Amino acid sequence: MPMPALPVRFEGQDALTIDLHMHSTASDGALSPTDLVALCAERGLTHIALTDHDTVDGVAEACQAGEAAGVRVLPATELSTQWRGVNLHVVGLLPEGVRGTLAEGLIGQAEARERRSVTIAARLEKIGLDDALARAREQAGSDRPLGRPDFAKALVAAGLVPDMATAFAKHLGNGKAGDVKAHWPYLREAVGWILDAGGVAVLAHPLRHKLTRRKRGLLLDDFREAGGRAVELISGFQNPDATRDLARQLQERELRASLGSDFHFPGGHLAPGSMSPVPRTAVAPVWTHPRLAGWVGLAPAA
């Protein structure tokens, strides 16, 4: 069993055992919302967010499980967006749930995912994966919108590749046949949906995009101008020097820091609450945002 999750501490803040980026079977995770919350409780987490891709379908179940297990569950979603030709994800932390334009936006996201799945299936059939859509649906095990991991599992099950990593490297990763660019909303629009719902917009895992420092700065500037107020300073395990540099960029822009494991399935190198430590920084954690103070248990901002 992995070691219990460690409390996270920012300068001048009480420590919390927290994870604000995880997935369930409502999108491409392996555990049901109930089982995910149970695992979080087992690992000692007290505050979590369920951030399934472009959906909140698992949130009600997770919140119910959280009440029984003594875990505070924050409704959330991870929206697919685009910025200057780069596909990005924005986490919406939603203490008031889904309302306003976000409700319509999530319907559009589901439709875009369905159209993308059909295109991915057609392309993979050309490389030998017969009945690709049905095979991916079988791997998903439900009628939720399909994602590239479902097609990767189908490629492995069909014996066309030895493992998931090879499936992405050869067929589904950036620039490969199965890397279909859906018509995701622009960054500003998606952030607007989150704000309209009374939520906090968080730029997800910015270090994964391998942007130059200058271009990452432009992204942070555009994100802040759109109304984004937090960025994932920590996403799973990452280079400490890159983390410290990102912290400096956030501090320069008065952006708050979020963090999460981006957990999808048991048995991998990540578990709920497993991530790199927070560096010494004056950046404030996202849970000090006035919209989240009630959820985390802080006194309301004056």
PDB file of C-alpha atoms in Angstrom:
ATOM      1  CA  MET A   1       0.000   0.000   0.000  1.00  0.00           C
ATOM      2  CA  PRO A   2       1.359   3.487  -0.818  1.00  0.00           C
ATOM      3  CA  MET A   3       2.367   5.690   2.085  1.00  0.00           C
ATOM      4  CA  PRO A   4      -0.447   7.881   3.474  1.00  0.00           C
ATOM      5  CA  ALA A   5      -0.813  11.295   1.893  1.00  0.00           C
ATOM      6  CA  LEU A   6       1.269  14.000   3.561  1.00  0.00           C
ATOM      7  CA  PRO A   7      -0.174  17.336   4.696  1.00  0.00           C
ATOM      8  CA  VAL A   8       0.543  20.287   2.411  1.00  0.00           C
ATOM      9  CA  ARG A   9       1.860  23.480   3.945  1.00  0.00           C
ATOM     10  CA  PHE A  10       2.190  26.949   2.450  1.00  0.00           C
ATOM     11  CA  GLU A  11       3.976  29.730   4.305  1.00  0.00           C
ATOM     12  CA  GLY A  12       1.720  31.312   6.897  1.00  0.00           C
ATOM     13  CA  GLN A  13      -1.078  28.764   6.317  1.00  0.00           C
ATOM     14  CA  ASP A  14      -2.302  25.783   8.291  1.00  0.00           C
ATOM     15  CA  ALA A  15      -1.402  22.431   6.749  1.00  0.00           C
ATOM     16  CA  LEU A  16      -4.099  20.544   4.847  1.00  0.00           C
ATOM     17  CA  THR A  17      -4.181  16.999   3.520  1.00  0.00           C
ATOM     18  CA  ILE A  18      -5.654  17.933   0.170  1.00  0.00           C
ATOM     19  CA  ASP A  19      -5.847  16.930  -3.503  1.00  0.00           C
ATOM     20  CA  LEU A  20      -7.665  19.170  -5.975  1.00  0.00           C
ATOM     21  CA  HIS A  21      -7.245  17.147  -9.183  1.00  0.00           C
ATOM     22  CA  MET A  22      -8.527  13.562  -9.503  1.00  0.00           C
ATOM     23  CA  HIS A  23     -10.629  11.490 -11.896  1.00  0.00           C
ATOM     24  CA  SER A  24     -13.310   8.807 -11.571  1.00  0.00           C
ATOM     25  CA  THR A  25     -15.279   6.544 -13.885  1.00  0.00           C
ATOM     26  CA  ALA A  26     -17.405   9.581 -14.768  1.00  0.00           C
ATOM     27  CA  SER A  27     -14.574  10.355 -17.198  1.00  0.00           C
ATOM     28  CA  ASP A  28     -11.370   8.356 -17.672  1.00  0.00           C
ATOM     29  CA  GLY A  29     -10.608   7.222 -14.117  1.00  0.00           C
ATOM     30  CA  ALA A  30     -10.667   3.598 -12.993  1.00  0.00           C
ATOM     31  CA  LEU A  31     -12.548   4.014  -9.690  1.00  0.00           C
ATOM     32  CA  SER A  32     -16.163   4.958  -9.126  1.00  0.00           C
ATOM     33  CA  PRO A  33     -16.662   8.238  -7.261  1.00  0.00           C
ATOM     34  CA  THR A  34     -17.578   6.271  -4.136  1.00  0.00           C
ATOM     35  CA  ASP A  35     -14.484   4.063  -4.329  1.00  0.00           C
ATOM     36  CA  LEU A  36     -12.278   7.067  -5.055  1.00  0.00           C
ATOM     37  CA  VAL A  37     -13.532   8.886  -1.954  1.00  0.00           C
ATOM     38  CA  ALA A  38     -13.017   5.730   0.115  1.00  0.00           C
ATOM     39  CA  LEU A  39      -9.403   5.511  -1.081  1.00  0.00           C
ATOM     40  CA  CYS A  40      -8.882   9.190  -0.268  1.00  0.00           C
ATOM     41  CA  ALA A  41     -10.230   8.639   3.248  1.00  0.00           C
ATOM     42  CA  GLU A  42      -7.987   5.590   3.657  1.00  0.00           C
ATOM     43  CA  ARG A  43      -4.985   7.734   2.715  1.00  0.00           C
ATOM     44  CA  GLY A  44      -5.931  10.416   5.227  1.00  0.00           C
ATOM     45  CA  LEU A  45      -7.103  13.104   2.825  1.00  0.00           C
ATOM     46  CA  THR A  46      -9.553  15.589   4.308  1.00  0.00           C
ATOM     47  CA  HIS A  47     -10.251  17.894   1.333  1.00  0.00           C
ATOM     48  CA  ILE A  48     -10.566  16.765  -2.293  1.00  0.00           C
ATOM     49  CA  ALA A  49     -11.984  17.872  -5.634  1.00  0.00           C
ATOM     50  CA  LEU A  50     -13.377  15.517  -8.265  1.00  0.00           C
ATOM     51  CA  THR A  51     -12.268  16.993 -11.596  1.00  0.00           C
ATOM     52  CA  ASP A  52     -13.563  14.680 -14.301  1.00  0.00           C
ATOM     53  CA  HIS A  53     -13.076  15.794 -17.894  1.00  0.00           C
ATOM     54  CA  ASP A  54     -15.841  18.105 -19.122  1.00  0.00           C
ATOM     55  CA  THR A  55     -18.456  16.659 -16.769  1.00  0.00           C
ATOM     56  CA  VAL A  56     -19.763  16.788 -13.212  1.00  0.00           C
ATOM     57  CA  ASP A  57     -21.682  13.510 -13.502  1.00  0.00           C
ATOM     58  CA  GLY A  58     -19.778  11.894 -10.622  1.00  0.00           C
ATOM     59  CA  VAL A  59     -19.938  14.828  -8.227  1.00  0.00           C
ATOM     60  CA  ALA A  60     -23.235  14.056  -6.457  1.00  0.00           C
ATOM     61  CA  GLU A  61     -22.119  10.494  -5.701  1.00  0.00           C
ATOM     62  CA  ALA A  62     -18.715  11.701  -4.506  1.00  0.00           C
ATOM     63  CA  CYS A  63     -20.250  14.315  -2.211  1.00  0.00           C
ATOM     64  CA  GLN A  64     -22.567  11.729  -0.682  1.00  0.00           C
ATOM     65  CA  ALA A  65     -19.645   9.365  -0.118  1.00  0.00           C
ATOM     66  CA  GLY A  66     -17.616  12.226   1.320  1.00  0.00           C
ATOM     67  CA  GLU A  67     -20.279  13.024   3.908  1.00  0.00           C
ATOM     68  CA  ALA A  68     -20.220   9.394   5.069  1.00  0.00           C
ATOM     69  CA  ALA A  69     -16.414   9.213   5.141  1.00  0.00           C
ATOM     70  CA  GLY A  70     -15.709  12.600   6.678  1.00  0.00           C
ATOM     71  CA  VAL A  71     -14.017  13.946   3.531  1.00  0.00           C
ATOM     72  CA  ARG A  72     -14.900  17.395   2.191  1.00  0.00           C
ATOM     73  CA  VAL A  73     -15.595  17.026  -1.537  1.00  0.00           C
ATOM     74  CA  LEU A  74     -15.525  20.116  -3.737  1.00  0.00           C
ATOM     75  CA  PRO A  75     -17.599  19.944  -6.949  1.00  0.00           C
ATOM     76  CA  ALA A  76     -15.326  20.547  -9.909  1.00  0.00           C
ATOM     77  CA  THR A  77     -14.595  19.730 -13.536  1.00  0.00           C
ATOM     78  CA  GLU A  78     -11.609  19.858 -15.892  1.00  0.00           C
ATOM     79  CA  LEU A  79     -12.524  21.719 -19.073  1.00  0.00           C
ATOM     80  CA  SER A  80     -10.784  21.168 -22.396  1.00  0.00           C
ATOM     81  CA  THR A  81      -9.855  24.486 -24.036  1.00  0.00           C
ATOM     82  CA  GLN A  82      -7.555  25.964 -26.644  1.00  0.00           C
ATOM     83  CA  TRP A  83      -5.078  28.854 -26.519  1.00  0.00           C
ATOM     84  CA  ARG A  84      -2.929  30.010 -29.435  1.00  0.00           C
ATOM     85  CA  GLY A  85      -3.047  26.568 -31.032  1.00  0.00           C
ATOM     86  CA  VAL A  86      -2.289  24.712 -27.795  1.00  0.00           C
ATOM     87  CA  ASN A  87      -4.818  22.390 -26.167  1.00  0.00           C
ATOM     88  CA  LEU A  88      -5.088  23.308 -22.491  1.00  0.00           C
ATOM     89  CA  HIS A  89      -7.107  22.157 -19.494  1.00  0.00           C
ATOM     90  CA  VAL A  90      -8.745  24.487 -16.992  1.00  0.00           C
ATOM     91  CA  VAL A  91     -10.060  23.138 -13.697  1.00  0.00           C
ATOM     92  CA  GLY A  92     -13.217  24.772 -12.446  1.00  0.00           C
ATOM     93  CA  LEU A  93     -13.562  24.610  -8.664  1.00  0.00           C
ATOM     94  CA  LEU A  94     -17.302  25.000  -8.128  1.00  0.00           C
ATOM     95  CA  PRO A  95     -18.421  25.554  -4.529  1.00  0.00           C
ATOM     96  CA  GLU A  96     -21.879  26.546  -5.801  1.00  0.00           C
ATOM     97  CA  GLY A  97     -22.126  23.713  -8.324  1.00  0.00           C
ATOM     98  CA  VAL A  98     -23.046  24.087 -11.990  1.00  0.00           C
ATOM     99  CA  ARG A  99     -25.179  27.009 -13.070  1.00  0.00           C
ATOM    100  CA  GLY A 100     -25.359  29.723 -15.714  1.00  0.00           C
ATOM    101  CA  THR A 101     -23.447  29.332 -18.963  1.00  0.00           C
ATOM    102  CA  LEU A 102     -21.367  26.474 -17.567  1.00  0.00           C
ATOM    103  CA  ALA A 103     -24.387  24.158 -17.786  1.00  0.00           C
ATOM    104  CA  GLU A 104     -24.746  24.820 -21.508  1.00  0.00           C
ATOM    105  CA  GLY A 105     -20.985  24.680 -21.961  1.00  0.00           C
ATOM    106  CA  LEU A 106     -20.755  21.176 -20.512  1.00  0.00           C
ATOM    107  CA  ILE A 107     -23.420  19.970 -22.941  1.00  0.00           C
ATOM    108  CA  GLY A 108     -21.355  21.364 -25.800  1.00  0.00           C
ATOM    109  CA  GLN A 109     -18.202  19.736 -24.440  1.00  0.00           C
ATOM    110  CA  ALA A 110     -19.888  16.320 -24.350  1.00  0.00           C
ATOM    111  CA  GLU A 111     -21.036  16.748 -27.944  1.00  0.00           C
ATOM    112  CA  ALA A 112     -17.524  17.772 -29.030  1.00  0.00           C
ATOM    113  CA  ARG A 113     -16.074  14.692 -27.321  1.00  0.00           C
ATOM    114  CA  GLU A 114     -18.563  12.454 -29.118  1.00  0.00           C
ATOM    115  CA  ARG A 115     -17.655  13.923 -32.516  1.00  0.00           C
ATOM    116  CA  ARG A 116     -13.962  13.544 -31.722  1.00  0.00           C
ATOM    117  CA  SER A 117     -14.444   9.888 -30.729  1.00  0.00           C
ATOM    118  CA  VAL A 118     -15.996   9.073 -34.095  1.00  0.00           C
ATOM    119  CA  THR A 119     -13.045  10.646 -35.902  1.00  0.00           C
ATOM    120  CA  ILE A 120     -10.472   8.885 -33.705  1.00  0.00           C
ATOM    121  CA  ALA A 121     -12.213   5.558 -34.328  1.00  0.00           C
ATOM    122  CA  ALA A 122     -12.181   6.055 -38.094  1.00  0.00           C
ATOM    123  CA  ARG A 123      -8.459   6.825 -38.055  1.00  0.00           C
ATOM    124  CA  LEU A 124      -7.576   3.855 -35.849  1.00  0.00           C
ATOM    125  CA  GLU A 125      -9.559   1.489 -38.062  1.00  0.00           C
ATOM    126  CA  LYS A 126      -7.195   2.430 -40.878  1.00  0.00           C
ATOM    127  CA  ILE A 127      -4.280   1.068 -38.835  1.00  0.00           C
ATOM    128  CA  GLY A 128      -6.031  -2.197 -38.040  1.00  0.00           C
ATOM    129  CA  LEU A 129      -8.316  -1.660 -35.032  1.00  0.00           C
ATOM    130  CA  ASP A 130     -11.587  -3.093 -36.364  1.00  0.00           C
ATOM    131  CA  ASP A 131     -14.826  -1.729 -34.833  1.00  0.00           C
ATOM    132  CA  ALA A 132     -12.714   0.816 -32.972  1.00  0.00           C
ATOM    133  CA  LEU A 133     -15.625   2.786 -31.516  1.00  0.00           C
ATOM    134  CA  ALA A 134     -17.314  -0.326 -30.116  1.00  0.00           C
ATOM    135  CA  ARG A 135     -14.015  -1.635 -28.732  1.00  0.00           C
ATOM    136  CA  ALA A 136     -13.307   1.671 -26.993  1.00  0.00           C
ATOM    137  CA  ARG A 137     -16.832   1.727 -25.603  1.00  0.00           C
ATOM    138  CA  GLU A 138     -16.294  -1.775 -24.225  1.00  0.00           C
ATOM    139  CA  GLN A 139     -13.137  -0.589 -22.468  1.00  0.00           C
ATOM    140  CA  ALA A 140     -14.971   2.423 -21.014  1.00  0.00           C
ATOM    141  CA  GLY A 141     -17.614   0.128 -19.537  1.00  0.00           C
ATOM    142  CA  SER A 142     -20.313   2.802 -19.619  1.00  0.00           C
ATOM    143  CA  ASP A 143     -21.948   5.351 -21.902  1.00  0.00           C
ATOM    144  CA  ARG A 144     -19.805   8.272 -20.708  1.00  0.00           C
ATOM    145  CA  PRO A 145     -17.948  10.306 -23.379  1.00  0.00           C
ATOM    146  CA  LEU A 146     -14.905   8.441 -24.624  1.00  0.00           C
ATOM    147  CA  GLY A 147     -11.344   9.641 -24.247  1.00  0.00           C
ATOM    148  CA  ARG A 148      -8.034   8.675 -25.802  1.00  0.00           C
ATOM    149  CA  PRO A 149      -7.200   6.310 -22.889  1.00  0.00           C
ATOM    150  CA  ASP A 150     -10.234   4.200 -23.861  1.00  0.00           C
ATOM    151  CA  PHE A 151      -8.877   3.829 -27.386  1.00  0.00           C
ATOM    152  CA  ALA A 152      -5.413   3.102 -25.980  1.00  0.00           C
ATOM    153  CA  LYS A 153      -6.859   0.263 -23.891  1.00  0.00           C
ATOM    154  CA  ALA A 154      -8.649  -1.043 -26.992  1.00  0.00           C
ATOM    155  CA  LEU A 155      -5.373  -1.085 -28.932  1.00  0.00           C
ATOM    156  CA  VAL A 156      -3.727  -3.061 -26.122  1.00  0.00           C
ATOM    157  CA  ALA A 157      -6.646  -5.508 -25.846  1.00  0.00           C
ATOM    158  CA  ALA A 158      -6.534  -6.101 -29.601  1.00  0.00           C
ATOM    159  CA  GLY A 159      -2.835  -6.937 -29.397  1.00  0.00           C
ATOM    160  CA  LEU A 160      -1.805  -4.077 -31.672  1.00  0.00           C
ATOM    161  CA  VAL A 161       0.468  -2.535 -29.032  1.00  0.00           C
ATOM    162  CA  PRO A 162       1.993  -4.009 -25.852  1.00  0.00           C
ATOM    163  CA  ASP A 163       0.906  -1.296 -23.437  1.00  0.00           C
ATOM    164  CA  MET A 164      -0.792   2.075 -22.967  1.00  0.00           C
ATOM    165  CA  ALA A 165       2.450   4.029 -23.245  1.00  0.00           C
ATOM    166  CA  THR A 166       3.155   2.519 -26.667  1.00  0.00           C
ATOM    167  CA  ALA A 167      -0.425   3.203 -27.771  1.00  0.00           C
ATOM    168  CA  PHE A 168       0.077   6.900 -27.101  1.00  0.00           C
ATOM    169  CA  ALA A 169       3.610   6.995 -28.475  1.00  0.00           C
ATOM    170  CA  LYS A 170       2.606   5.387 -31.783  1.00  0.00           C
ATOM    171  CA  HIS A 171      -1.026   6.270 -32.348  1.00  0.00           C
ATOM    172  CA  LEU A 172      -2.646   8.660 -29.870  1.00  0.00           C
ATOM    173  CA  GLY A 173      -0.045  11.145 -28.653  1.00  0.00           C
ATOM    174  CA  ASN A 174       0.548  14.641 -29.969  1.00  0.00           C
ATOM    175  CA  GLY A 175       0.772  14.685 -33.748  1.00  0.00           C
ATOM    176  CA  LYS A 176      -0.248  11.030 -34.159  1.00  0.00           C
ATOM    177  CA  ALA A 177      -3.241   9.719 -36.116  1.00  0.00           C
ATOM    178  CA  GLY A 178      -5.461   9.515 -33.052  1.00  0.00           C
ATOM    179  CA  ASP A 179      -4.599  13.016 -31.834  1.00  0.00           C
ATOM    180  CA  VAL A 180      -7.776  14.665 -33.062  1.00  0.00           C
ATOM    181  CA  LYS A 181      -8.119  18.349 -32.264  1.00  0.00           C
ATOM    182  CA  ALA A 182     -11.698  18.886 -31.202  1.00  0.00           C
ATOM    183  CA  HIS A 183     -13.300  22.302 -31.480  1.00  0.00           C
ATOM    184  CA  TRP A 184     -12.763  23.182 -27.849  1.00  0.00           C
ATOM    185  CA  PRO A 185     -13.738  26.635 -26.596  1.00  0.00           C
ATOM    186  CA  TYR A 186     -11.117  29.313 -26.335  1.00  0.00           C
ATOM    187  CA  LEU A 187      -9.499  29.787 -22.951  1.00  0.00           C
ATOM    188  CA  ARG A 188     -11.328  33.040 -22.224  1.00  0.00           C
ATOM    189  CA  GLU A 189     -14.740  31.499 -22.916  1.00  0.00           C
ATOM    190  CA  ALA A 190     -14.163  28.487 -20.655  1.00  0.00           C
ATOM    191  CA  VAL A 191     -12.898  30.675 -17.822  1.00  0.00           C
ATOM    192  CA  GLY A 192     -16.026  32.790 -18.240  1.00  0.00           C
ATOM    193  CA  TRP A 193     -18.240  29.728 -17.764  1.00  0.00           C
ATOM    194  CA  ILE A 194     -16.523  28.953 -14.472  1.00  0.00           C
ATOM    195  CA  LEU A 195     -16.811  32.503 -13.198  1.00  0.00           C
ATOM    196  CA  ASP A 196     -20.488  32.609 -14.200  1.00  0.00           C
ATOM    197  CA  ALA A 197     -21.053  29.568 -11.985  1.00  0.00           C
ATOM    198  CA  GLY A 198     -19.470  31.304  -9.003  1.00  0.00           C
ATOM    199  CA  GLY A 199     -16.346  29.172  -9.252  1.00  0.00           C
ATOM    200  CA  VAL A 200     -12.586  29.622  -9.325  1.00  0.00           C
ATOM    201  CA  ALA A 201     -10.713  28.938 -12.584  1.00  0.00           C
ATOM    202  CA  VAL A 202      -7.414  27.053 -12.215  1.00  0.00           C
ATOM    203  CA  LEU A 203      -4.946  26.518 -15.050  1.00  0.00           C
ATOM    204  CA  ALA A 204      -4.102  22.800 -14.986  1.00  0.00           C
ATOM    205  CA  HIS A 205      -0.550  21.365 -15.125  1.00  0.00           C
ATOM    206  CA  PRO A 206       1.130  24.217 -17.085  1.00  0.00           C
ATOM    207  CA  LEU A 207       4.555  22.551 -16.967  1.00  0.00           C
ATOM    208  CA  ARG A 208       3.390  19.630 -19.097  1.00  0.00           C
ATOM    209  CA  HIS A 209       3.053  21.687 -22.248  1.00  0.00           C
ATOM    210  CA  LYS A 210       6.803  22.235 -22.610  1.00  0.00           C
ATOM    211  CA  LEU A 211       6.316  25.911 -23.341  1.00  0.00           C
ATOM    212  CA  THR A 212       9.254  28.281 -23.205  1.00  0.00           C
ATOM    213  CA  ARG A 213       9.324  30.408 -20.071  1.00  0.00           C
ATOM    214  CA  ARG A 214       8.352  33.449 -22.130  1.00  0.00           C
ATOM    215  CA  LYS A 215       5.378  31.703 -23.750  1.00  0.00           C
ATOM    216  CA  ARG A 216       4.268  30.319 -20.388  1.00  0.00           C
ATOM    217  CA  GLY A 217       4.325  33.882 -19.097  1.00  0.00           C
ATOM    218  CA  LEU A 218       2.104  34.978 -21.969  1.00  0.00           C
ATOM    219  CA  LEU A 219      -0.287  32.149 -21.144  1.00  0.00           C
ATOM    220  CA  LEU A 220      -0.422  33.192 -17.492  1.00  0.00           C
ATOM    221  CA  ASP A 221      -1.028  36.807 -18.515  1.00  0.00           C
ATOM    222  CA  ASP A 222      -3.895  35.846 -20.838  1.00  0.00           C
ATOM    223  CA  PHE A 223      -5.347  33.508 -18.245  1.00  0.00           C
ATOM    224  CA  ARG A 224      -5.302  36.199 -15.563  1.00  0.00           C
ATOM    225  CA  GLU A 225      -6.803  38.765 -17.934  1.00  0.00           C
ATOM    226  CA  ALA A 226      -9.646  36.308 -18.658  1.00  0.00           C
ATOM    227  CA  GLY A 227     -10.412  36.055 -14.937  1.00  0.00           C
ATOM    228  CA  GLY A 228      -8.319  33.053 -13.930  1.00  0.00           C
ATOM    229  CA  ARG A 229      -6.959  33.399 -10.425  1.00  0.00           C
ATOM    230  CA  ALA A 230      -5.034  30.184  -9.707  1.00  0.00           C
ATOM    231  CA  VAL A 231      -2.614  27.779 -11.373  1.00  0.00           C
ATOM    232  CA  GLU A 232      -1.569  24.236 -10.512  1.00  0.00           C
ATOM    233  CA  LEU A 233       1.843  24.856  -9.009  1.00  0.00           C
ATOM    234  CA  ILE A 234       2.095  21.127  -8.291  1.00  0.00           C
ATOM    235  CA  SER A 235       0.722  18.395 -10.571  1.00  0.00           C
ATOM    236  CA  GLY A 236       1.854  14.957  -9.472  1.00  0.00           C
ATOM    237  CA  PHE A 237       5.649  14.677  -9.398  1.00  0.00           C
ATOM    238  CA  GLN A 238       7.724  17.289 -11.209  1.00  0.00           C
ATOM    239  CA  ASN A 239      11.158  18.875 -11.382  1.00  0.00           C
ATOM    240  CA  PRO A 240      11.741  21.029  -8.271  1.00  0.00           C
ATOM    241  CA  ASP A 241      13.659  23.712 -10.178  1.00  0.00           C
ATOM    242  CA  ALA A 242      10.811  24.058 -12.681  1.00  0.00           C
ATOM    243  CA  THR A 243       8.351  24.243  -9.784  1.00  0.00           C
ATOM    244  CA  ARG A 244      10.278  27.045  -8.089  1.00  0.00           C
ATOM    245  CA  ASP A 245      10.467  28.962 -11.362  1.00  0.00           C
ATOM    246  CA  LEU A 246       6.722  28.564 -11.889  1.00  0.00           C
ATOM    247  CA  ALA A 247       6.137  29.816  -8.332  1.00  0.00           C
ATOM    248  CA  ARG A 248       8.073  32.964  -9.180  1.00  0.00           C
ATOM    249  CA  GLN A 249       5.899  33.536 -12.235  1.00  0.00           C
ATOM    250  CA  LEU A 250       2.738  33.102 -10.159  1.00  0.00           C
ATOM    251  CA  GLN A 251       3.956  35.492  -7.477  1.00  0.00           C
ATOM    252  CA  GLU A 252       4.762  38.142 -10.086  1.00  0.00           C
ATOM    253  CA  ARG A 253       1.148  37.973 -11.287  1.00  0.00           C
ATOM    254  CA  GLU A 254      -0.515  37.581  -7.882  1.00  0.00           C
ATOM    255  CA  LEU A 255      -1.950  34.224  -8.885  1.00  0.00           C
ATOM    256  CA  ARG A 256      -2.801  31.610  -6.263  1.00  0.00           C
ATOM    257  CA  ALA A 257      -1.416  28.077  -6.276  1.00  0.00           C
ATOM    258  CA  SER A 258      -3.438  24.883  -6.587  1.00  0.00           C
ATOM    259  CA  LEU A 259      -2.189  21.321  -6.506  1.00  0.00           C
ATOM    260  CA  GLY A 260      -3.276  17.781  -7.259  1.00  0.00           C
ATOM    261  CA  SER A 261      -2.114  14.308  -8.126  1.00  0.00           C
ATOM    262  CA  ASP A 262      -4.116  13.994 -11.375  1.00  0.00           C
ATOM    263  CA  PHE A 263      -4.900  10.495 -10.118  1.00  0.00           C
ATOM    264  CA  HIS A 264      -6.609   8.143 -12.599  1.00  0.00           C
ATOM    265  CA  PHE A 265      -6.057   4.540 -11.501  1.00  0.00           C
ATOM    266  CA  PRO A 266      -4.567   2.494  -8.650  1.00  0.00           C
ATOM    267  CA  GLY A 267      -1.268   0.743  -9.132  1.00  0.00           C
ATOM    268  CA  GLY A 268       0.536   3.559 -10.930  1.00  0.00           C
ATOM    269  CA  HIS A 269       3.197   5.852  -9.510  1.00  0.00           C
ATOM    270  CA  LEU A 270       0.514   8.283  -8.358  1.00  0.00           C
ATOM    271  CA  ALA A 271      -2.048   7.856  -5.606  1.00  0.00           C
ATOM    272  CA  PRO A 272      -4.533  10.384  -4.221  1.00  0.00           C
ATOM    273  CA  GLY A 273      -2.538  13.023  -2.417  1.00  0.00           C
ATOM    274  CA  SER A 274       0.798  11.891  -3.866  1.00  0.00           C
ATOM    275  CA  MET A 275       2.728  14.779  -5.387  1.00  0.00           C
ATOM    276  CA  SER A 276       5.906  16.810  -5.149  1.00  0.00           C
ATOM    277  CA  PRO A 277       6.332  19.033  -2.086  1.00  0.00           C
ATOM    278  CA  VAL A 278       5.435  22.709  -2.222  1.00  0.00           C
ATOM    279  CA  PRO A 279       8.596  24.841  -2.448  1.00  0.00           C
ATOM    280  CA  ARG A 280       9.243  27.720  -0.092  1.00  0.00           C
ATOM    281  CA  THR A 281       7.095  30.453  -1.614  1.00  0.00           C
ATOM    282  CA  ALA A 282       4.955  33.434  -0.696  1.00  0.00           C
ATOM    283  CA  VAL A 283       2.315  32.378  -3.232  1.00  0.00           C
ATOM    284  CA  ALA A 284      -1.050  31.878  -1.514  1.00  0.00           C
ATOM    285  CA  PRO A 285      -2.907  28.562  -1.886  1.00  0.00           C
ATOM    286  CA  VAL A 286      -6.101  28.565  -3.910  1.00  0.00           C
ATOM    287  CA  TRP A 287      -8.202  27.579  -0.901  1.00  0.00           C
ATOM    288  CA  THR A 288      -7.648  31.055   0.558  1.00  0.00           C
ATOM    289  CA  HIS A 289      -9.740  32.484  -2.291  1.00  0.00           C
ATOM    290  CA  PRO A 290     -12.919  34.053  -0.820  1.00  0.00           C
ATOM    291  CA  ARG A 291     -15.130  31.772  -2.922  1.00  0.00           C
ATOM    292  CA  LEU A 292     -13.552  28.662  -1.351  1.00  0.00           C
ATOM    293  CA  ALA A 293     -13.176  29.805   2.248  1.00  0.00           C
ATOM    294  CA  GLY A 294     -16.478  28.269   3.328  1.00  0.00           C
ATOM    295  CA  TRP A 295     -15.748  24.913   1.730  1.00  0.00           C
ATOM    296  CA  VAL A 296     -12.295  24.549   3.225  1.00  0.00           C
ATOM    297  CA  GLY A 297     -13.491  25.677   6.648  1.00  0.00           C
ATOM    298  CA  LEU A 298     -11.737  29.049   6.855  1.00  0.00           C
ATOM    299  CA  ALA A 299     -13.367  32.156   8.256  1.00  0.00           C
ATOM    300  CA  PRO A 300     -15.109  34.124   5.476  1.00  0.00           C
ATOM    301  CA  ALA A 301     -13.036  36.912   4.006  1.00  0.00           C
ATOM    302  CA  ALA A 302     -13.857  40.373   5.339  1.00  0.00           C
TER     303      ALA A 302
END
